[in-house]
């Protein structure tokens, strides 16, 4: 998803405001976050819903 799509899904009307909010809360831009996590957006210590044995 693009940053604009993420902003919209999160309820932000303005993608620029979402970027400012994200940076204030995380200390990095959405792009920096995306580069740092390299596609892995969840805590590896927590089992993913997709692989949970009792999942949907």
PDB file of N, CA and C in Angstrom, residues 13-50:
ATOM      1  N   UNK A  13      -7.530  12.220   6.555  1.00  0.00           N
ATOM      2  CA  UNK A  13      -7.957  12.815   5.291  1.00  0.00           C
ATOM      3  C   UNK A  13      -6.764  13.352   4.500  1.00  0.00           C
ATOM      4  N   UNK A  14      -5.704  13.729   5.201  1.00  0.00           N
ATOM      5  CA  UNK A  14      -4.528  14.340   4.573  1.00  0.00           C
ATOM      6  C   UNK A  14      -3.303  13.451   4.780  1.00  0.00           C
ATOM      7  N   UNK A  15      -2.749  12.865   3.702  1.00  0.00           N
ATOM      8  CA  UNK A  15      -1.569  12.011   3.843  1.00  0.00           C
ATOM      9  C   UNK A  15      -0.373  12.729   4.474  1.00  0.00           C
ATOM     10  N   UNK A  16      -0.234  14.027   4.221  1.00  0.00           N
ATOM     11  CA  UNK A  16       0.883  14.778   4.810  1.00  0.00           C
ATOM     12  C   UNK A  16       0.743  14.835   6.329  1.00  0.00           C
ATOM     13  N   UNK A  17      -0.495  15.011   6.821  1.00  0.00           N
ATOM     14  CA  UNK A  17      -0.704  15.028   8.263  1.00  0.00           C
ATOM     15  C   UNK A  17      -0.400  13.653   8.851  1.00  0.00           C
ATOM     16  N   UNK A  18      -0.805  12.594   8.144  1.00  0.00           N
ATOM     17  CA  UNK A  18      -0.490  11.241   8.598  1.00  0.00           C
ATOM     18  C   UNK A  18       1.018  11.068   8.733  1.00  0.00           C
ATOM     19  N   UNK A  19       1.784  11.549   7.755  1.00  0.00           N
ATOM     20  CA  UNK A  19       3.243  11.421   7.803  1.00  0.00           C
ATOM     21  C   UNK A  19       3.826  12.162   9.002  1.00  0.00           C
ATOM     22  N   UNK A  20       3.312  13.372   9.269  1.00  0.00           N
ATOM     23  CA  UNK A  20       3.786  14.129  10.442  1.00  0.00           C
ATOM     24  C   UNK A  20       3.437  13.391  11.733  1.00  0.00           C
ATOM     25  N   UNK A  21       2.203  12.873  11.809  1.00  0.00           N
ATOM     26  CA  UNK A  21       1.770  12.129  12.989  1.00  0.00           C
ATOM     27  C   UNK A  21       2.630  10.877  13.176  1.00  0.00           C
ATOM     28  N   UNK A  22       2.851  10.141  12.099  1.00  0.00           N
ATOM     29  CA  UNK A  22       3.640   8.913  12.154  1.00  0.00           C
ATOM     30  C   UNK A  22       5.047   9.203  12.646  1.00  0.00           C
ATOM     31  N   UNK A  23       5.650  10.247  12.097  1.00  0.00           N
ATOM     32  CA  UNK A  23       7.020  10.597  12.500  1.00  0.00           C
ATOM     33  C   UNK A  23       7.082  11.015  13.968  1.00  0.00           C
ATOM     34  N   UNK A  24       6.092  11.789  14.403  1.00  0.00           N
ATOM     35  CA  UNK A  24       6.061  12.224  15.802  1.00  0.00           C
ATOM     36  C   UNK A  24       5.937  11.020  16.741  1.00  0.00           C
ATOM     37  N   UNK A  25       5.134  10.034  16.365  1.00  0.00           N
ATOM     38  CA  UNK A  25       4.892   8.875  17.227  1.00  0.00           C
ATOM     39  C   UNK A  25       5.997   7.823  17.171  1.00  0.00           C
ATOM     40  N   UNK A  26       6.650   7.676  16.017  1.00  0.00           N
ATOM     41  CA  UNK A  26       7.627   6.594  15.851  1.00  0.00           C
ATOM     42  C   UNK A  26       9.068   7.071  15.759  1.00  0.00           C
ATOM     43  N   UNK A  27       9.264   8.358  15.450  1.00  0.00           N
ATOM     44  CA  UNK A  27      10.612   8.880  15.287  1.00  0.00           C
ATOM     45  C   UNK A  27      11.183   8.634  13.903  1.00  0.00           C
ATOM     46  N   UNK A  28      10.364   8.129  12.994  1.00  0.00           N
ATOM     47  CA  UNK A  28      10.816   7.907  11.613  1.00  0.00           C
ATOM     48  C   UNK A  28       9.651   8.130  10.662  1.00  0.00           C
ATOM     49  N   UNK A  29       9.972   8.390   9.408  1.00  0.00           N
ATOM     50  CA  UNK A  29       8.928   8.571   8.405  1.00  0.00           C
ATOM     51  C   UNK A  29       8.364   7.211   8.013  1.00  0.00           C
ATOM     52  N   UNK A  30       7.185   7.190   7.389  1.00  0.00           N
ATOM     53  CA  UNK A  30       6.662   5.909   6.905  1.00  0.00           C
ATOM     54  C   UNK A  30       7.632   5.206   5.950  1.00  0.00           C
ATOM     55  N   UNK A  31       8.324   5.965   5.110  1.00  0.00           N
ATOM     56  CA  UNK A  31       9.301   5.374   4.198  1.00  0.00           C
ATOM     57  C   UNK A  31      10.482   4.759   4.932  1.00  0.00           C
ATOM     58  N   UNK A  32      10.964   5.450   5.966  1.00  0.00           N
ATOM     59  CA  UNK A  32      12.057   4.909   6.771  1.00  0.00           C
ATOM     60  C   UNK A  32      11.613   3.638   7.494  1.00  0.00           C
ATOM     61  N   UNK A  33      10.374   3.653   7.993  1.00  0.00           N
ATOM     62  CA  UNK A  33       9.830   2.468   8.655  1.00  0.00           C
ATOM     63  C   UNK A  33       9.768   1.292   7.685  1.00  0.00           C
ATOM     64  N   UNK A  34       9.261   1.546   6.495  1.00  0.00           N
ATOM     65  CA  UNK A  34       9.131   0.489   5.482  1.00  0.00           C
ATOM     66  C   UNK A  34      10.502  -0.094   5.141  1.00  0.00           C
ATOM     67  N   UNK A  35      11.504   0.760   4.995  1.00  0.00           N
ATOM     68  CA  UNK A  35      12.852   0.290   4.672  1.00  0.00           C
ATOM     69  C   UNK A  35      13.458  -0.496   5.828  1.00  0.00           C
ATOM     70  N   UNK A  36      13.195  -0.061   7.048  1.00  0.00           N
ATOM     71  CA  UNK A  36      13.784  -0.713   8.218  1.00  0.00           C
ATOM     72  C   UNK A  36      13.190  -2.093   8.464  1.00  0.00           C
ATOM     73  N   UNK A  37      11.882  -2.233   8.319  1.00  0.00           N
ATOM     74  CA  UNK A  37      11.251  -3.514   8.634  1.00  0.00           C
ATOM     75  C   UNK A  37      11.350  -4.503   7.480  1.00  0.00           C
ATOM     76  N   UNK A  38      11.699  -4.020   6.296  1.00  0.00           N
ATOM     77  CA  UNK A  38      11.921  -4.892   5.139  1.00  0.00           C
ATOM     78  C   UNK A  38      10.776  -5.877   4.916  1.00  0.00           C
ATOM     79  N   UNK A  39       9.539  -5.379   4.993  1.00  0.00           N
ATOM     80  CA  UNK A  39       8.379  -6.216   4.714  1.00  0.00           C
ATOM     81  C   UNK A  39       7.854  -6.987   5.913  1.00  0.00           C
ATOM     82  N   UNK A  40       8.561  -6.982   7.034  1.00  0.00           N
ATOM     83  CA  UNK A  40       8.123  -7.706   8.223  1.00  0.00           C
ATOM     84  C   UNK A  40       7.581  -6.697   9.229  1.00  0.00           C
ATOM     85  N   UNK A  41       6.264  -6.468   9.213  1.00  0.00           N
ATOM     86  CA  UNK A  41       5.654  -5.397   9.999  1.00  0.00           C
ATOM     87  C   UNK A  41       5.161  -5.829  11.368  1.00  0.00           C
ATOM     88  N   UNK A  42       5.382  -7.052  11.773  1.00  0.00           N
ATOM     89  CA  UNK A  42       4.891  -7.467  13.085  1.00  0.00           C
ATOM     90  C   UNK A  42       6.044  -7.968  13.959  1.00  0.00           C
ATOM     91  N   UNK A  43       5.777  -8.046  15.214  1.00  0.00           N
ATOM     92  CA  UNK A  43       6.761  -8.530  16.179  1.00  0.00           C
ATOM     93  C   UNK A  43       6.945 -10.030  15.953  1.00  0.00           C
ATOM     94  N   UNK A  44       8.145 -10.484  15.633  1.00  0.00           N
ATOM     95  CA  UNK A  44       8.356 -11.896  15.329  1.00  0.00           C
ATOM     96  C   UNK A  44       8.101 -12.821  16.521  1.00  0.00           C
ATOM     97  N   UNK A  45       8.050 -12.263  17.718  1.00  0.00           N
ATOM     98  CA  UNK A  45       7.777 -13.092  18.897  1.00  0.00           C
ATOM     99  C   UNK A  45       6.295 -13.436  19.023  1.00  0.00           C
ATOM    100  N   UNK A  46       5.446 -12.729  18.260  1.00  0.00           N
ATOM    101  CA  UNK A  46       4.005 -12.950  18.316  1.00  0.00           C
ATOM    102  C   UNK A  46       3.584 -13.723  17.075  1.00  0.00           C
ATOM    103  N   UNK A  47       2.901 -14.843  17.269  1.00  0.00           N
ATOM    104  CA  UNK A  47       2.485 -15.675  16.143  1.00  0.00           C
ATOM    105  C   UNK A  47       1.516 -14.903  15.240  1.00  0.00           C
ATOM    106  N   UNK A  48       1.735 -14.987  13.971  1.00  0.00           N
ATOM    107  CA  UNK A  48       0.871 -14.341  12.999  1.00  0.00           C
ATOM    108  C   UNK A  48      -0.477 -15.041  12.945  1.00  0.00           C
ATOM    109  N   UNK A  49      -1.528 -14.293  12.716  1.00  0.00           N
ATOM    110  CA  UNK A  49      -2.864 -14.873  12.569  1.00  0.00           C
ATOM    111  C   UNK A  49      -2.889 -15.865  11.409  1.00  0.00           C
ATOM    112  N   UNK A  50      -2.136 -15.560  10.359  1.00  0.00           N
ATOM    113  CA  UNK A  50      -2.132 -16.408   9.169  1.00  0.00           C
ATOM    114  C   UNK A  50      -1.599 -17.816   9.463  1.00  0.00           C
TER     115      UNK A  50
END
